[in-house]
mmCIF file of C-alpha atoms in Angstrom:
data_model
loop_
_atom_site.group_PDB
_atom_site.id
_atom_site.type_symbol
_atom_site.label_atom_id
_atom_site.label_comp_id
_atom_site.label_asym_id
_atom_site.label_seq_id
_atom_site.Cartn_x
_atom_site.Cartn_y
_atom_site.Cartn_z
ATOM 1 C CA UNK A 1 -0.021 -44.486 28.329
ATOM 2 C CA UNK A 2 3.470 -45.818 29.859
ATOM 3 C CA UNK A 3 3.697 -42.507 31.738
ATOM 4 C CA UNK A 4 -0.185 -43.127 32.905
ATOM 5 C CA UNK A 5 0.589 -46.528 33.945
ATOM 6 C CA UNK A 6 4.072 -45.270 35.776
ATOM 7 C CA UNK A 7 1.816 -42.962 38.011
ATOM 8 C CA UNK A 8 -0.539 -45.404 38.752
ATOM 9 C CA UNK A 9 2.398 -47.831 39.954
ATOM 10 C CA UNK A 10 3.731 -44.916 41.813
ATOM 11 C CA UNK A 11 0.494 -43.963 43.681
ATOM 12 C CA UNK A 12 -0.322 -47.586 44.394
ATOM 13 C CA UNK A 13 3.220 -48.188 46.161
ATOM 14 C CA UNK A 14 2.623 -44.978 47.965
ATOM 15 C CA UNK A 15 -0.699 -46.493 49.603
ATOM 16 C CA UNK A 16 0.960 -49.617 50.508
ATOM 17 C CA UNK A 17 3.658 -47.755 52.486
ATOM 18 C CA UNK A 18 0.992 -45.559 54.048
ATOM 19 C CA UNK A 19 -1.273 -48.327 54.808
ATOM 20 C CA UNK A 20 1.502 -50.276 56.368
ATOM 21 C CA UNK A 21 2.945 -47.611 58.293
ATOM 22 C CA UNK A 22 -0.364 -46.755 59.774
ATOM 23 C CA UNK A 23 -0.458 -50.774 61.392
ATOM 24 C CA UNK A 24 2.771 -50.494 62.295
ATOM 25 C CA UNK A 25 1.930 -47.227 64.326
ATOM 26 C CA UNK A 26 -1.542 -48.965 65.923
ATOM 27 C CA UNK A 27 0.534 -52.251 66.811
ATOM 28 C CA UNK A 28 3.546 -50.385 68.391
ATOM 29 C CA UNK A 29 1.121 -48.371 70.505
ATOM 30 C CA UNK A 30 -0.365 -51.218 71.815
ATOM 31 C CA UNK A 31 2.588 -52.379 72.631
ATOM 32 C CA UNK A 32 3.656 -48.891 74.791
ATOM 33 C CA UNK A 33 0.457 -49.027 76.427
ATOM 34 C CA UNK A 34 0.898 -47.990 80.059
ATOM 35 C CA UNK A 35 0.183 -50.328 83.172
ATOM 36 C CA UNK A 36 -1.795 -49.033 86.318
ATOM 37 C CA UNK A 37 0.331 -47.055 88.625
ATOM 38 C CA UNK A 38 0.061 -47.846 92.446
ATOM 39 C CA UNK A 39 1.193 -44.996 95.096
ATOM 40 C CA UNK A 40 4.629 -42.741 93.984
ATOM 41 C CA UNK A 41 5.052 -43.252 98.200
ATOM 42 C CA UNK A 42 4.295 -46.275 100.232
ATOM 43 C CA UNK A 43 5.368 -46.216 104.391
ATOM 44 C CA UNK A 44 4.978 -49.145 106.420
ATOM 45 C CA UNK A 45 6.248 -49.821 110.040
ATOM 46 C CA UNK A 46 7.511 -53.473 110.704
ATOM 47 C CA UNK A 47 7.498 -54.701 114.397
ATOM 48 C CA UNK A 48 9.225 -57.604 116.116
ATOM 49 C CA UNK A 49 8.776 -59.250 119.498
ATOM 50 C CA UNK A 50 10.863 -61.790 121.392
ATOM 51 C CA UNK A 51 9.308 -65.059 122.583
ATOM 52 C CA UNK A 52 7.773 -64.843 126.199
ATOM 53 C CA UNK A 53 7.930 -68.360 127.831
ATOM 54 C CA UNK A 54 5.417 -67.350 130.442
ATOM 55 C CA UNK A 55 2.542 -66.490 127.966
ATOM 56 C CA UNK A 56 3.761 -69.083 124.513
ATOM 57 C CA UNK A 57 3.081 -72.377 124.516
ATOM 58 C CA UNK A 58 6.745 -73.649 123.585
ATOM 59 C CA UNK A 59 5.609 -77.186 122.286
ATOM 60 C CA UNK A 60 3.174 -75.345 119.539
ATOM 61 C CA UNK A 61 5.476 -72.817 118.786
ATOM 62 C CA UNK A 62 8.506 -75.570 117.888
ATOM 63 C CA UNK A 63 6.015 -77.686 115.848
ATOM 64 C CA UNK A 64 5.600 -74.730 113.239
ATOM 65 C CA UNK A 65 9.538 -73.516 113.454
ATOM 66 C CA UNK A 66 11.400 -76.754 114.554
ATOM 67 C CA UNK A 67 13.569 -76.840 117.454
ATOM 68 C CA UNK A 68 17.186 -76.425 118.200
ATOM 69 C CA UNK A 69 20.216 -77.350 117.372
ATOM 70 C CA UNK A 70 19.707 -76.770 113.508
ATOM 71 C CA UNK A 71 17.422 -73.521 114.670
ATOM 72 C CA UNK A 72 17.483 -71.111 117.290
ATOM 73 C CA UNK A 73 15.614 -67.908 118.354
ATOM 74 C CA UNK A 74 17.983 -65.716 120.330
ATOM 75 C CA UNK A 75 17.306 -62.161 122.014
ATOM 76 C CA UNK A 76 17.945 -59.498 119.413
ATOM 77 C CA UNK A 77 21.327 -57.700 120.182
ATOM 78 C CA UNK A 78 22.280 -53.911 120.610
ATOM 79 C CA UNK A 79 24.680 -52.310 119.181
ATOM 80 C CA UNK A 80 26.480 -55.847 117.958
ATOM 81 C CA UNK A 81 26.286 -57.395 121.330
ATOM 82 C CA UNK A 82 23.745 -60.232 122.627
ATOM 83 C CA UNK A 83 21.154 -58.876 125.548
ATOM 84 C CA UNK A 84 21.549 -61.322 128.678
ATOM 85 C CA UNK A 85 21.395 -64.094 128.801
ATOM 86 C CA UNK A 86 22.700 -65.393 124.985
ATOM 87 C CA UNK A 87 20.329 -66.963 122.641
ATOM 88 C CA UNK A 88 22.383 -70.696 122.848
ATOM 89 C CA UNK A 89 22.189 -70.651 126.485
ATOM 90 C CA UNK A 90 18.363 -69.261 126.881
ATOM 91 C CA UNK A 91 16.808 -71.424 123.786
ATOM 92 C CA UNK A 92 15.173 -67.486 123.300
ATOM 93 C CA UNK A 93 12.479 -67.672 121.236
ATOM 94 C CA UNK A 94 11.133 -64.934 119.003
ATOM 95 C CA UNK A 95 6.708 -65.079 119.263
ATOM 96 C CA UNK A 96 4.507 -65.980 116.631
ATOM 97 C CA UNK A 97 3.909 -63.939 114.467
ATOM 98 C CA UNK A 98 6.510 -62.054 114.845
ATOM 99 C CA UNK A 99 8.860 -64.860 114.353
ATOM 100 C CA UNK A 100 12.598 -65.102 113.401
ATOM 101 C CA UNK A 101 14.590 -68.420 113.138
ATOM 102 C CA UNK A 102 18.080 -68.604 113.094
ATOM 103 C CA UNK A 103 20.359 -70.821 111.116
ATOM 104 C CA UNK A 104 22.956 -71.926 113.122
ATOM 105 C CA UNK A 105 25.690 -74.803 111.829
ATOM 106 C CA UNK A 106 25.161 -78.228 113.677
ATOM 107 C CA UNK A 107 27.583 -77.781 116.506
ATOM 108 C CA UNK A 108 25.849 -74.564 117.317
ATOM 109 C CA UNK A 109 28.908 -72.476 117.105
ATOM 110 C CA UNK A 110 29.401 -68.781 115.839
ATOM 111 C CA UNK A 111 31.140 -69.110 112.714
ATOM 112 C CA UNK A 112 32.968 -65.795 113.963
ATOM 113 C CA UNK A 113 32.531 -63.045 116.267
ATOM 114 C CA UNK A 114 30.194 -60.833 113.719
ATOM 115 C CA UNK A 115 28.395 -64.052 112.816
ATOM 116 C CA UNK A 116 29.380 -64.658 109.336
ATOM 117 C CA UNK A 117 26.948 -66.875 107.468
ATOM 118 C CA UNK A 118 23.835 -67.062 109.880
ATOM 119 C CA UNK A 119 20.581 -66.963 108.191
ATOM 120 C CA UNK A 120 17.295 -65.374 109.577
ATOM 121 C CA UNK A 121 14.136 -66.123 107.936
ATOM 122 C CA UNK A 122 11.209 -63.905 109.620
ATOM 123 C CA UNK A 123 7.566 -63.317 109.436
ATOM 124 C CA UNK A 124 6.412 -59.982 110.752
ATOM 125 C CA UNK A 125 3.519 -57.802 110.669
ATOM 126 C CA UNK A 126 3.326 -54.203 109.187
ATOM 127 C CA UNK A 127 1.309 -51.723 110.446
ATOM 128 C CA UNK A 128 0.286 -47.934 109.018
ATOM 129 C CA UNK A 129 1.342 -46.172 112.145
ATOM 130 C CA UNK A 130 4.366 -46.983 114.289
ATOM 131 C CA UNK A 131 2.150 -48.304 117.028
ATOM 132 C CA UNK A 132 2.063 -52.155 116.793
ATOM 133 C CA UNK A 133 -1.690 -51.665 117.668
ATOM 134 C CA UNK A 134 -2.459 -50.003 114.331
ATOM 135 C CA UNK A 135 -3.566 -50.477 111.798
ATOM 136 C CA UNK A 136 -2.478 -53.824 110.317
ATOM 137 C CA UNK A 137 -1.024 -53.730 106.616
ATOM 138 C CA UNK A 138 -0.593 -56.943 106.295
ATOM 139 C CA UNK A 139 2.913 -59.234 106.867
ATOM 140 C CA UNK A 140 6.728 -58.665 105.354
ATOM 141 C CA UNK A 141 7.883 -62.284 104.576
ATOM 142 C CA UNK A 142 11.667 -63.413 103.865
ATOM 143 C CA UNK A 143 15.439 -63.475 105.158
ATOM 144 C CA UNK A 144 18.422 -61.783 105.740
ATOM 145 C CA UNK A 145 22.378 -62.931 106.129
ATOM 146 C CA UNK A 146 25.205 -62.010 108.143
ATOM 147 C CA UNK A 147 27.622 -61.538 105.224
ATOM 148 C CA UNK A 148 30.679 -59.931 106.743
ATOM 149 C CA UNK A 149 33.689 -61.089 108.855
ATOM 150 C CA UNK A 150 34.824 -57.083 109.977
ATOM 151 C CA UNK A 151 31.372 -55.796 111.072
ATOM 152 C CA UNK A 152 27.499 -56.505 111.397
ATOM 153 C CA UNK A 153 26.426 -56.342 107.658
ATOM 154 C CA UNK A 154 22.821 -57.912 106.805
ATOM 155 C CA UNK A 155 21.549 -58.973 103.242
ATOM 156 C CA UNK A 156 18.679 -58.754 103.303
ATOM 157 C CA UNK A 157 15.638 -59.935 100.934
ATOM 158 C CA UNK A 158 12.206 -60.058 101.556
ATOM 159 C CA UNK A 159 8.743 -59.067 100.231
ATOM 160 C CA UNK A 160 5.723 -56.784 101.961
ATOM 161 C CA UNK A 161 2.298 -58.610 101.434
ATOM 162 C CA UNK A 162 0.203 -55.583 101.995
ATOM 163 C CA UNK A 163 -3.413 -57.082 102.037
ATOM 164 C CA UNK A 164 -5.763 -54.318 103.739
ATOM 165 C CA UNK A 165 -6.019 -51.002 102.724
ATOM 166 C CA UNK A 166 -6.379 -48.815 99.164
ATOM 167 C CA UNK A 167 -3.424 -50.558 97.712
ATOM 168 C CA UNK A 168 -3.007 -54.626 97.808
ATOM 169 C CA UNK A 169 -0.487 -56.463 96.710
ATOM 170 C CA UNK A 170 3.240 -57.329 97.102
ATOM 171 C CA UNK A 171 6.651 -55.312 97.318
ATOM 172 C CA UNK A 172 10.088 -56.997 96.765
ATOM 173 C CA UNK A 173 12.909 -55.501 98.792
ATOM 174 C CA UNK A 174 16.009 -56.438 99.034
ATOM 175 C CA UNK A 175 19.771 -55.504 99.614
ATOM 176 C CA UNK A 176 22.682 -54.331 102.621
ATOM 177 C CA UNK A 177 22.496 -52.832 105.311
ATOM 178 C CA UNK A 178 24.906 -51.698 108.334
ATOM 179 C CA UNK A 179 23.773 -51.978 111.497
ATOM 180 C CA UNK A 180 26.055 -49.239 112.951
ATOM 181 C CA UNK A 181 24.073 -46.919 110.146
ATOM 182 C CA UNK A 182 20.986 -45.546 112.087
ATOM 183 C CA UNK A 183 19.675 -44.926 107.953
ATOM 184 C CA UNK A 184 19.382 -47.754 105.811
ATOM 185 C CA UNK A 185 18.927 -48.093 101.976
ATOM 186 C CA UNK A 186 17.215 -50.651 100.070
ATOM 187 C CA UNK A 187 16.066 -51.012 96.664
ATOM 188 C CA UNK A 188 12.486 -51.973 95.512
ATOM 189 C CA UNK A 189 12.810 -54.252 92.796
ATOM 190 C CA UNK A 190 9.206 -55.482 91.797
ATOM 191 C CA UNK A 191 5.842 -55.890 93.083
ATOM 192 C CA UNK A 192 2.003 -57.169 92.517
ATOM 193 C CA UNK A 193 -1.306 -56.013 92.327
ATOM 194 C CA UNK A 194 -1.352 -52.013 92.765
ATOM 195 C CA UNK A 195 2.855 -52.148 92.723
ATOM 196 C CA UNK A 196 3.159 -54.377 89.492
ATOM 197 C CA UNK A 197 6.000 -53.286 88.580
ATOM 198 C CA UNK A 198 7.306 -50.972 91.334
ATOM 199 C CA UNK A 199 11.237 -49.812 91.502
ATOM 200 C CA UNK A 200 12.637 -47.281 93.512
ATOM 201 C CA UNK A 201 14.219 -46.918 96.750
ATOM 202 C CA UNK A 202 13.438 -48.176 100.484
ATOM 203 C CA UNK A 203 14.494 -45.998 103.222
ATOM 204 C CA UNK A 204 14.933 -47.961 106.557
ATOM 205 C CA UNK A 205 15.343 -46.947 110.021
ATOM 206 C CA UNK A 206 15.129 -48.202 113.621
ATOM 207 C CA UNK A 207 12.802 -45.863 115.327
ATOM 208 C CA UNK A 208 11.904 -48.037 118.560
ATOM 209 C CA UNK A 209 14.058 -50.755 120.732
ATOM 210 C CA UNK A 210 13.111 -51.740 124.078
ATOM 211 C CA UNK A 211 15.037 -54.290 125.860
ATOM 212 C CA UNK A 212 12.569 -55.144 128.562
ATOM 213 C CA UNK A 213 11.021 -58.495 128.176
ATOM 214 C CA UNK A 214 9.839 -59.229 126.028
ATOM 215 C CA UNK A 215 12.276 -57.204 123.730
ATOM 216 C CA UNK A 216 10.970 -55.539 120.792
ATOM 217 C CA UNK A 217 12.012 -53.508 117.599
ATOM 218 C CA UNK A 218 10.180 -52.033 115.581
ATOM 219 C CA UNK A 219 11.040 -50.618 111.592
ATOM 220 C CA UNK A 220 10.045 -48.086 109.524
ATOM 221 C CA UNK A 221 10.257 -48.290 105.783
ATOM 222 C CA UNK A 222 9.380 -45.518 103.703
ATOM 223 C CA UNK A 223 9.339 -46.400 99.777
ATOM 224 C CA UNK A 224 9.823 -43.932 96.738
ATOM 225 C CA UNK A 225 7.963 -45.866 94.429
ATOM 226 C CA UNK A 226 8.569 -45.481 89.804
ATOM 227 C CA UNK A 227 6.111 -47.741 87.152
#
């Protein structure tokens, strides 16, 4: 009888252990379950245009972005030097909605000769094609900062809000870049909607400048996307 009831213990311990190991297995693989994956590539071009006094209404344009001195809106430079004539002399302005503002300090001096310290917030729109009549992705939102005394260095942070298209949602990008580099690496560190959580790598290059008034620039980003 005691080796009976032995057994019976035995077997009944063995069921618990199986029964709990069998939740344990259903809970952890709800747990692991996968999220939607958005595109393994993602290119978008980004295009800038300077402010054309003869065609913007200056008063409108200063009501959304503020006027000088605290903010300016100079003439994009080449190759580390400001296009004629300089952005503190001109009052440039860069045209909504391709805007950038400039953070200058009160006195409206350059900290030093590479800038050091000057913050650009933008607002620009992103296309599909490199054309800047293509078409439109949506708009790539944020800032970058002059962050080195020795040579034109940009941190840069911002986010793609990609609302046409198969894929919708946001990409966060963010980190250095050289302007002397005609390649530029960034890394993808989150994202929304089709991209929740995107990571991978943002290739960056300058594939248009043209200095004629109004000057513009355009970028193009392709992304190597992991979930």
């Amino acid at each position: 009888m005691e080796a009976k009831g032995s057994i019976s213990i035995f077997v009944a311990v063995l069921l618990a252990i199986a029964a709990c190991s069998v939740h344990a297995h259903h809970a952890s693989s709800s747990c692991r379950r996968k999220l939607h994956c958005g595109p393994s590539n993602f290119i978008f071009y980004m295009h800038n245009t300077v402010y054309n006094p003869a065609v913007d209404n200056r008063e409108y344009f200063n009501s959304i972005y503020s006027p000088p001195p605290n903010v300016s809106f100079p003439i994009p430079r080449r190759q580390g030097v400001w296009l004629s004539p300089s952005p503190l002399e001109a009052g440039a302005r860069v045209r909504s909605p391709c805007a950038a503002g400039y953070l200058y300090p009160p006195s409206g001096v350059f900290p030093n000769p590479f800038g050091f310290g000057i913050i650009n917030t933008f607002e620009d729109p992103i296309t599909v094609g490199l054309s800047n009549t293509s078409r439109l992705l949506g708009k790539a939102q944020g800032f970058y900062v002059l962050n080195s005394f020795r040579e034109y260095t940009l941190f840069h942070l911002f986010t793609a809000n990609v609302t046409e298209g198969k894929f919708k949602g946001t990409i966060d990008i963010f980190g250095q870049m050289r302007e002397a580099e005609p390649v530029r690496y960034l890394t993808v560190i989150g994202g929304t909607g089709a991209f929740l959580g995107a990571r991978g790598l943002a290739t960056c290059t300058r594939v248009e400048f043209d200095s004629t008034p109004p000057a513009k620039w355009t970028l193009s980003f392709d992304l190597e996307l992991y979930y």
